[in-house]
PDB file of C-alpha atoms in Angstrom:
ATOM      1  CA  UNK A   1       3.762  14.083  -2.324  1.00 84.00           C
ATOM      2  CA  UNK A   2       0.574  14.564  -4.336  1.00 91.00           C
ATOM      3  CA  UNK A   3      -0.225  13.010  -7.695  1.00 95.00           C
ATOM      4  CA  UNK A   4      -3.479  13.182  -9.662  1.00 96.00           C
ATOM      5  CA  UNK A   5      -4.945  10.724 -12.164  1.00 96.00           C
ATOM      6  CA  UNK A   6      -8.031  10.701 -14.351  1.00 93.00           C
ATOM      7  CA  UNK A   7      -9.950   7.457 -13.982  1.00 95.00           C
ATOM      8  CA  UNK A   8     -13.274   6.095 -15.180  1.00 88.00           C
ATOM      9  CA  UNK A   9     -14.541   6.787 -11.671  1.00 85.00           C
ATOM     10  CA  UNK A  10     -13.610  10.438 -11.255  1.00 90.00           C
ATOM     11  CA  UNK A  11     -10.330  12.071 -10.352  1.00 96.00           C
ATOM     12  CA  UNK A  12      -7.932  10.153  -8.121  1.00 97.00           C
ATOM     13  CA  UNK A  13      -5.599  12.178  -5.901  1.00 98.00           C
ATOM     14  CA  UNK A  14      -2.810  10.138  -4.321  1.00 98.00           C
ATOM     15  CA  UNK A  15      -1.276  11.704  -1.231  1.00 97.00           C
ATOM     16  CA  UNK A  16       1.876   9.937  -0.028  1.00 96.00           C
ATOM     17  CA  UNK A  17       1.952  11.051   3.597  1.00 96.00           C
ATOM     18  CA  UNK A  18       5.210   9.252   4.401  1.00 91.00           C
ATOM     19  CA  UNK A  19       6.606   5.795   5.142  1.00 90.00           C
ATOM     20  CA  UNK A  20       3.746   3.524   3.965  1.00 93.00           C
ATOM     21  CA  UNK A  21       0.872   5.896   4.814  1.00 96.00           C
ATOM     22  CA  UNK A  22      -1.349   6.988   1.940  1.00 97.00           C
ATOM     23  CA  UNK A  23      -4.584   8.856   1.382  1.00 98.00           C
ATOM     24  CA  UNK A  24      -6.523   8.304  -1.822  1.00 98.00           C
ATOM     25  CA  UNK A  25      -9.211  10.846  -2.689  1.00 97.00           C
ATOM     26  CA  UNK A  26     -11.039   8.917  -5.403  1.00 97.00           C
ATOM     27  CA  UNK A  27     -14.060  10.784  -6.667  1.00 94.00           C
ATOM     28  CA  UNK A  28     -16.060  11.495  -3.492  1.00 95.00           C
ATOM     29  CA  UNK A  29     -14.483   8.607  -1.533  1.00 97.00           C
ATOM     30  CA  UNK A  30     -11.599   9.088   0.894  1.00 98.00           C
ATOM     31  CA  UNK A  31      -9.459   5.976   1.390  1.00 98.00           C
ATOM     32  CA  UNK A  32      -6.662   5.710   3.962  1.00 98.00           C
ATOM     33  CA  UNK A  33      -3.974   3.033   4.011  1.00 98.00           C
ATOM     34  CA  UNK A  34      -1.787   2.285   7.046  1.00 97.00           C
ATOM     35  CA  UNK A  35      -1.859   5.720   8.745  1.00 97.00           C
ATOM     36  CA  UNK A  36       1.227   6.066  10.958  1.00 97.00           C
ATOM     37  CA  UNK A  37       1.532   8.761  13.618  1.00 96.00           C
ATOM     38  CA  UNK A  38       5.298   9.182  13.285  1.00 95.00           C
ATOM     39  CA  UNK A  39       4.921  10.707   9.815  1.00 96.00           C
ATOM     40  CA  UNK A  40       1.923  12.996  10.400  1.00 96.00           C
ATOM     41  CA  UNK A  41      -0.497  14.368  12.959  1.00 97.00           C
ATOM     42  CA  UNK A  42      -3.657  12.620  11.829  1.00 97.00           C
ATOM     43  CA  UNK A  43      -5.815  14.710  14.153  1.00 96.00           C
ATOM     44  CA  UNK A  44      -5.441  17.376  11.463  1.00 97.00           C
ATOM     45  CA  UNK A  45      -6.767  15.104   8.699  1.00 97.00           C
ATOM     46  CA  UNK A  46     -10.389  14.459   7.660  1.00 97.00           C
ATOM     47  CA  UNK A  47     -12.240  11.241   8.443  1.00 98.00           C
ATOM     48  CA  UNK A  48     -11.861   8.156   6.286  1.00 98.00           C
ATOM     49  CA  UNK A  49     -14.659   6.526   4.345  1.00 98.00           C
ATOM     50  CA  UNK A  50     -12.543   3.400   3.920  1.00 98.00           C
ATOM     51  CA  UNK A  51      -9.450   2.347   5.883  1.00 98.00           C
ATOM     52  CA  UNK A  52      -7.096  -0.375   4.630  1.00 98.00           C
ATOM     53  CA  UNK A  53      -4.620  -2.074   6.972  1.00 98.00           C
ATOM     54  CA  UNK A  54      -2.007  -4.302   5.330  1.00 98.00           C
ATOM     55  CA  UNK A  55      -0.643  -6.020   8.457  1.00 96.00           C
ATOM     56  CA  UNK A  56      -0.286  -5.650  12.204  1.00 94.00           C
ATOM     57  CA  UNK A  57       3.227  -4.212  12.572  1.00 93.00           C
ATOM     58  CA  UNK A  58       3.255  -1.017  14.645  1.00 93.00           C
ATOM     59  CA  UNK A  59       4.166   1.196  11.676  1.00 91.00           C
ATOM     60  CA  UNK A  60       1.128  -0.029   9.708  1.00 95.00           C
ATOM     61  CA  UNK A  61      -1.490  -0.637  12.380  1.00 96.00           C
ATOM     62  CA  UNK A  62      -1.090   2.399  14.619  1.00 96.00           C
ATOM     63  CA  UNK A  63      -3.996   3.098  16.980  1.00 95.00           C
ATOM     64  CA  UNK A  64      -2.761   6.574  17.813  1.00 95.00           C
ATOM     65  CA  UNK A  65      -3.044   7.455  14.125  1.00 96.00           C
ATOM     66  CA  UNK A  66      -6.168   5.686  12.937  1.00 92.00           C
ATOM     67  CA  UNK A  67      -8.319   6.669  15.934  1.00 94.00           C
ATOM     68  CA  UNK A  68      -8.293  10.207  14.549  1.00 97.00           C
ATOM     69  CA  UNK A  69      -9.594   9.242  11.112  1.00 97.00           C
ATOM     70  CA  UNK A  70     -12.049   6.439  11.925  1.00 97.00           C
ATOM     71  CA  UNK A  71     -15.715   7.111  12.687  1.00 96.00           C
ATOM     72  CA  UNK A  72     -18.719   4.801  13.001  1.00 95.00           C
ATOM     73  CA  UNK A  73     -19.232   5.383   9.287  1.00 97.00           C
ATOM     74  CA  UNK A  74     -15.750   4.196   8.317  1.00 98.00           C
ATOM     75  CA  UNK A  75     -15.401   0.762   6.734  1.00 98.00           C
ATOM     76  CA  UNK A  76     -12.193  -0.996   7.775  1.00 98.00           C
ATOM     77  CA  UNK A  77     -10.556  -3.738   5.693  1.00 98.00           C
ATOM     78  CA  UNK A  78      -7.646  -5.714   7.108  1.00 98.00           C
ATOM     79  CA  UNK A  79      -5.701  -8.971   7.069  1.00 98.00           C
ATOM     80  CA  UNK A  80      -6.702 -11.728   9.548  1.00 97.00           C
ATOM     81  CA  UNK A  81      -3.974 -11.129  12.140  1.00 95.00           C
ATOM     82  CA  UNK A  82      -5.038  -7.478  12.473  1.00 97.00           C
ATOM     83  CA  UNK A  83      -8.743  -8.245  12.941  1.00 96.00           C
ATOM     84  CA  UNK A  84      -8.749  -8.591  16.735  1.00 94.00           C
ATOM     85  CA  UNK A  85      -7.080  -5.189  17.064  1.00 94.00           C
ATOM     86  CA  UNK A  86      -9.661  -3.279  15.019  1.00 95.00           C
ATOM     87  CA  UNK A  87     -13.357  -2.407  15.478  1.00 93.00           C
ATOM     88  CA  UNK A  88     -15.624  -4.615  13.311  1.00 93.00           C
ATOM     89  CA  UNK A  89     -13.382  -4.916  10.260  1.00 97.00           C
ATOM     90  CA  UNK A  90     -13.992  -6.701   7.001  1.00 98.00           C
ATOM     91  CA  UNK A  91     -11.302  -9.393   7.059  1.00 98.00           C
ATOM     92  CA  UNK A  92      -9.624 -10.505   3.846  1.00 98.00           C
ATOM     93  CA  UNK A  93      -7.182 -13.344   3.349  1.00 98.00           C
ATOM     94  CA  UNK A  94      -4.858 -13.392   0.342  1.00 98.00           C
ATOM     95  CA  UNK A  95      -7.004 -14.038  -2.730  1.00 97.00           C
ATOM     96  CA  UNK A  96     -10.243 -12.705  -1.243  1.00 98.00           C
ATOM     97  CA  UNK A  97     -12.174  -9.630  -2.369  1.00 98.00           C
ATOM     98  CA  UNK A  98     -14.527  -7.050  -0.896  1.00 97.00           C
ATOM     99  CA  UNK A  99     -16.925  -4.674  -2.635  1.00 98.00           C
ATOM    100  CA  UNK A 100     -17.166  -1.170  -1.213  1.00 98.00           C
ATOM    101  CA  UNK A 101     -19.631   1.024  -3.101  1.00 95.00           C
ATOM    102  CA  UNK A 102     -18.287   0.868  -6.659  1.00 94.00           C
ATOM    103  CA  UNK A 103     -14.782  -0.173  -5.605  1.00 97.00           C
ATOM    104  CA  UNK A 104     -13.397  -3.697  -5.661  1.00 98.00           C
ATOM    105  CA  UNK A 105     -10.725  -4.413  -3.046  1.00 98.00           C
ATOM    106  CA  UNK A 106      -8.620  -7.503  -3.839  1.00 98.00           C
ATOM    107  CA  UNK A 107      -6.229  -8.807  -1.179  1.00 98.00           C
ATOM    108  CA  UNK A 108      -2.985 -10.123  -2.697  1.00 98.00           C
ATOM    109  CA  UNK A 109       0.115 -11.716  -1.121  1.00 98.00           C
ATOM    110  CA  UNK A 110       2.854  -9.629   0.503  1.00 98.00           C
ATOM    111  CA  UNK A 111       5.786 -11.434   2.136  1.00 97.00           C
ATOM    112  CA  UNK A 112       9.521 -12.069   2.366  1.00 95.00           C
ATOM    113  CA  UNK A 113      11.438 -14.851   0.691  1.00 95.00           C
ATOM    114  CA  UNK A 114      15.071 -13.814   1.216  1.00 93.00           C
ATOM    115  CA  UNK A 115      15.207 -11.461   4.182  1.00 87.00           C
ATOM    116  CA  UNK A 116      14.810 -12.917   7.676  1.00 90.00           C
ATOM    117  CA  UNK A 117      15.165 -12.003  11.333  1.00 90.00           C
ATOM    118  CA  UNK A 118      18.078 -13.288  13.386  1.00 88.00           C
ATOM    119  CA  UNK A 119      16.024 -16.308  14.430  1.00 89.00           C
ATOM    120  CA  UNK A 120      15.541 -17.307  10.785  1.00 87.00           C
ATOM    121  CA  UNK A 121      11.870 -16.311  10.504  1.00 92.00           C
ATOM    122  CA  UNK A 122      10.864 -13.915   7.703  1.00 92.00           C
ATOM    123  CA  UNK A 123      10.094 -10.322   8.571  1.00 92.00           C
ATOM    124  CA  UNK A 124       6.764 -10.814   6.794  1.00 93.00           C
ATOM    125  CA  UNK A 125       5.624 -14.462   6.575  1.00 95.00           C
ATOM    126  CA  UNK A 126       3.754 -15.762   3.553  1.00 94.00           C
ATOM    127  CA  UNK A 127      -0.014 -15.658   3.970  1.00 94.00           C
ATOM    128  CA  UNK A 128      -0.045 -13.174   6.846  1.00 94.00           C
ATOM    129  CA  UNK A 129      -0.012  -9.686   5.346  1.00 97.00           C
ATOM    130  CA  UNK A 130      -1.991  -8.223   2.460  1.00 98.00           C
ATOM    131  CA  UNK A 131      -1.256  -6.061  -0.492  1.00 98.00           C
ATOM    132  CA  UNK A 132      -4.359  -4.533  -2.062  1.00 98.00           C
ATOM    133  CA  UNK A 133      -5.570  -3.846  -5.574  1.00 98.00           C
ATOM    134  CA  UNK A 134      -8.231  -1.132  -5.540  1.00 98.00           C
ATOM    135  CA  UNK A 135     -10.252  -1.017  -8.745  1.00 97.00           C
ATOM    136  CA  UNK A 136     -12.972   1.276 -10.028  1.00 96.00           C
ATOM    137  CA  UNK A 137     -13.963   2.550 -13.447  1.00 93.00           C
ATOM    138  CA  UNK A 138     -11.284   0.446 -15.135  1.00 94.00           C
ATOM    139  CA  UNK A 139      -8.425   2.010 -13.136  1.00 97.00           C
ATOM    140  CA  UNK A 140      -6.352  -0.380 -10.995  1.00 98.00           C
ATOM    141  CA  UNK A 141      -4.238   0.826  -8.080  1.00 98.00           C
ATOM    142  CA  UNK A 142      -1.830  -1.670  -6.488  1.00 98.00           C
ATOM    143  CA  UNK A 143      -0.675  -1.059  -2.917  1.00 98.00           C
ATOM    144  CA  UNK A 144       1.972  -3.735  -2.445  1.00 98.00           C
ATOM    145  CA  UNK A 145       2.274  -3.704   1.359  1.00 96.00           C
ATOM    146  CA  UNK A 146       5.507  -4.916   2.933  1.00 96.00           C
ATOM    147  CA  UNK A 147       6.843  -7.392   0.427  1.00 97.00           C
ATOM    148  CA  UNK A 148       9.827  -8.500  -1.562  1.00 96.00           C
ATOM    149  CA  UNK A 149       9.685  -9.447  -5.213  1.00 97.00           C
ATOM    150  CA  UNK A 150       7.448 -12.523  -5.068  1.00 97.00           C
ATOM    151  CA  UNK A 151       6.224 -14.958  -7.767  1.00 97.00           C
ATOM    152  CA  UNK A 152       2.603 -13.822  -7.358  1.00 98.00           C
ATOM    153  CA  UNK A 153       3.510 -10.443  -8.844  1.00 98.00           C
ATOM    154  CA  UNK A 154       3.707 -12.112 -12.249  1.00 97.00           C
ATOM    155  CA  UNK A 155      -0.043 -12.770 -12.004  1.00 97.00           C
ATOM    156  CA  UNK A 156      -0.950  -9.095 -11.652  1.00 97.00           C
ATOM    157  CA  UNK A 157      -2.536  -7.600 -14.741  1.00 95.00           C
ATOM    158  CA  UNK A 158      -3.396  -4.140 -16.045  1.00 97.00           C
ATOM    159  CA  UNK A 159      -2.029  -2.166 -13.106  1.00 98.00           C
ATOM    160  CA  UNK A 160      -2.243   1.569 -13.737  1.00 98.00           C
ATOM    161  CA  UNK A 161      -0.397   2.723 -10.621  1.00 98.00           C
ATOM    162  CA  UNK A 162       1.785   0.644  -8.289  1.00 98.00           C
ATOM    163  CA  UNK A 163       3.028   1.752  -4.871  1.00 98.00           C
ATOM    164  CA  UNK A 164       6.036  -0.455  -4.134  1.00 98.00           C
ATOM    165  CA  UNK A 165       8.247  -0.555  -1.000  1.00 97.00           C
ATOM    166  CA  UNK A 166      12.000  -0.180  -1.246  1.00 94.00           C
ATOM    167  CA  UNK A 167      13.994  -0.666   1.942  1.00 90.00           C
ATOM    168  CA  UNK A 168      16.301  -3.380   3.196  1.00 86.00           C
ATOM    169  CA  UNK A 169      16.157  -5.673   5.032  1.00 89.00           C
ATOM    170  CA  UNK A 170      12.378  -5.522   5.356  1.00 91.00           C
ATOM    171  CA  UNK A 171      11.199  -5.244   1.749  1.00 95.00           C
ATOM    172  CA  UNK A 172      12.937  -4.803  -1.621  1.00 94.00           C
ATOM    173  CA  UNK A 173      16.420  -3.771  -2.638  1.00 93.00           C
ATOM    174  CA  UNK A 174      16.796  -1.361  -5.552  1.00 93.00           C
ATOM    175  CA  UNK A 175      17.485  -4.320  -7.852  1.00 94.00           C
ATOM    176  CA  UNK A 176      14.373  -6.174  -6.665  1.00 95.00           C
ATOM    177  CA  UNK A 177      12.313  -3.008  -7.007  1.00 96.00           C
ATOM    178  CA  UNK A 178      13.374  -2.570 -10.626  1.00 96.00           C
ATOM    179  CA  UNK A 179      12.702  -6.233 -11.370  1.00 97.00           C
ATOM    180  CA  UNK A 180       9.285  -6.030  -9.720  1.00 97.00           C
ATOM    181  CA  UNK A 181       8.402  -3.062 -11.917  1.00 98.00           C
ATOM    182  CA  UNK A 182       9.485  -5.045 -14.989  1.00 97.00           C
ATOM    183  CA  UNK A 183       7.285  -7.962 -13.898  1.00 97.00           C
ATOM    184  CA  UNK A 184       4.192  -5.923 -13.026  1.00 98.00           C
ATOM    185  CA  UNK A 185       4.527  -3.367 -15.873  1.00 97.00           C
ATOM    186  CA  UNK A 186       2.362  -0.636 -14.367  1.00 98.00           C
ATOM    187  CA  UNK A 187       1.877   2.607 -16.244  1.00 98.00           C
ATOM    188  CA  UNK A 188       3.113   4.517 -13.208  1.00 98.00           C
ATOM    189  CA  UNK A 189       5.049   3.521 -10.099  1.00 98.00           C
ATOM    190  CA  UNK A 190       5.815   5.314  -6.846  1.00 97.00           C
ATOM    191  CA  UNK A 191       8.544   4.061  -4.505  1.00 96.00           C
ATOM    192  CA  UNK A 192       7.492   4.147  -0.842  1.00 95.00           C
ATOM    193  CA  UNK A 193       8.651   2.920   2.575  1.00 92.00           C
ATOM    194  CA  UNK A 194      12.263   3.831   1.752  1.00 89.00           C
ATOM    195  CA  UNK A 195      15.108   5.097   3.915  1.00 83.00           C
ATOM    196  CA  UNK A 196      16.917   6.849   1.068  1.00 82.00           C
ATOM    197  CA  UNK A 197      16.667   6.942  -2.691  1.00 83.00           C
ATOM    198  CA  UNK A 198      18.416   8.383  -5.730  1.00 87.00           C
ATOM    199  CA  UNK A 199      15.303   8.944  -7.821  1.00 89.00           C
ATOM    200  CA  UNK A 200      17.203   9.992 -10.955  1.00 91.00           C
ATOM    201  CA  UNK A 201      19.251   6.792 -10.960  1.00 91.00           C
ATOM    202  CA  UNK A 202      16.150   4.701 -10.354  1.00 93.00           C
ATOM    203  CA  UNK A 203      14.216   6.464 -13.128  1.00 94.00           C
ATOM    204  CA  UNK A 204      16.964   5.558 -15.580  1.00 94.00           C
ATOM    205  CA  UNK A 205      16.374   1.864 -14.801  1.00 95.00           C
ATOM    206  CA  UNK A 206      12.622   1.866 -15.418  1.00 96.00           C
ATOM    207  CA  UNK A 207      11.348  -0.316 -18.279  1.00 94.00           C
ATOM    208  CA  UNK A 208      10.043   1.426 -21.375  1.00 94.00           C
ATOM    209  CA  UNK A 209       6.521   2.694 -20.873  1.00 95.00           C
ATOM    210  CA  UNK A 210       6.742   2.893 -17.062  1.00 97.00           C
ATOM    211  CA  UNK A 211       7.055   6.266 -15.337  1.00 96.00           C
ATOM    212  CA  UNK A 212       8.555   6.555 -11.834  1.00 96.00           C
ATOM    213  CA  UNK A 213       6.768   9.482 -10.198  1.00 96.00           C
ATOM    214  CA  UNK A 214       9.117  10.163  -7.283  1.00 94.00           C
ATOM    215  CA  UNK A 215      10.764  13.573  -7.485  1.00 84.00           C
TER     216      UNK A 215
END
């Protein structure tokens, strides 16, 4: 799925490859997020300028995918638990930021509150994984990572486009997804990381002023 946006930093093309894999062509900069080999053959894709890894689960940190798009000129940004698995990354904890050219990368929380494994531990513990806000030219893109609706979402401001996960038991239910959209109030939202979705029903539940871009 391709979507295009005009920003204060050139045209932004958002390519939803599948699952939680995205490519952002923002002006002359190519940004990858969580490339995953089960949704695409990344040997057919161009090299990344910037690679973002949200966390170290196999469907987000996939060596067989990212080895095709990473060169010695690629800057990698990741969460702390992924750092030892990646070549010379810039490591961000929740709340930390990194400047790449004219882009600001803010790491924000992504975790579970309700949904847990059989042993009682959350699928995504608080403080471990990152979501990212990528900002340039006044445009703010929020990549939520694997998360439920969490209190920190109420602190997000002026989000132009949000990419939010929607699959149980690992991330958000439909009801949580809709509530998260109401809390964040982005101009546009794209549901990702889902097993199935009735986009027409979900569009009908969007708050006024928010457009769901899934077909």
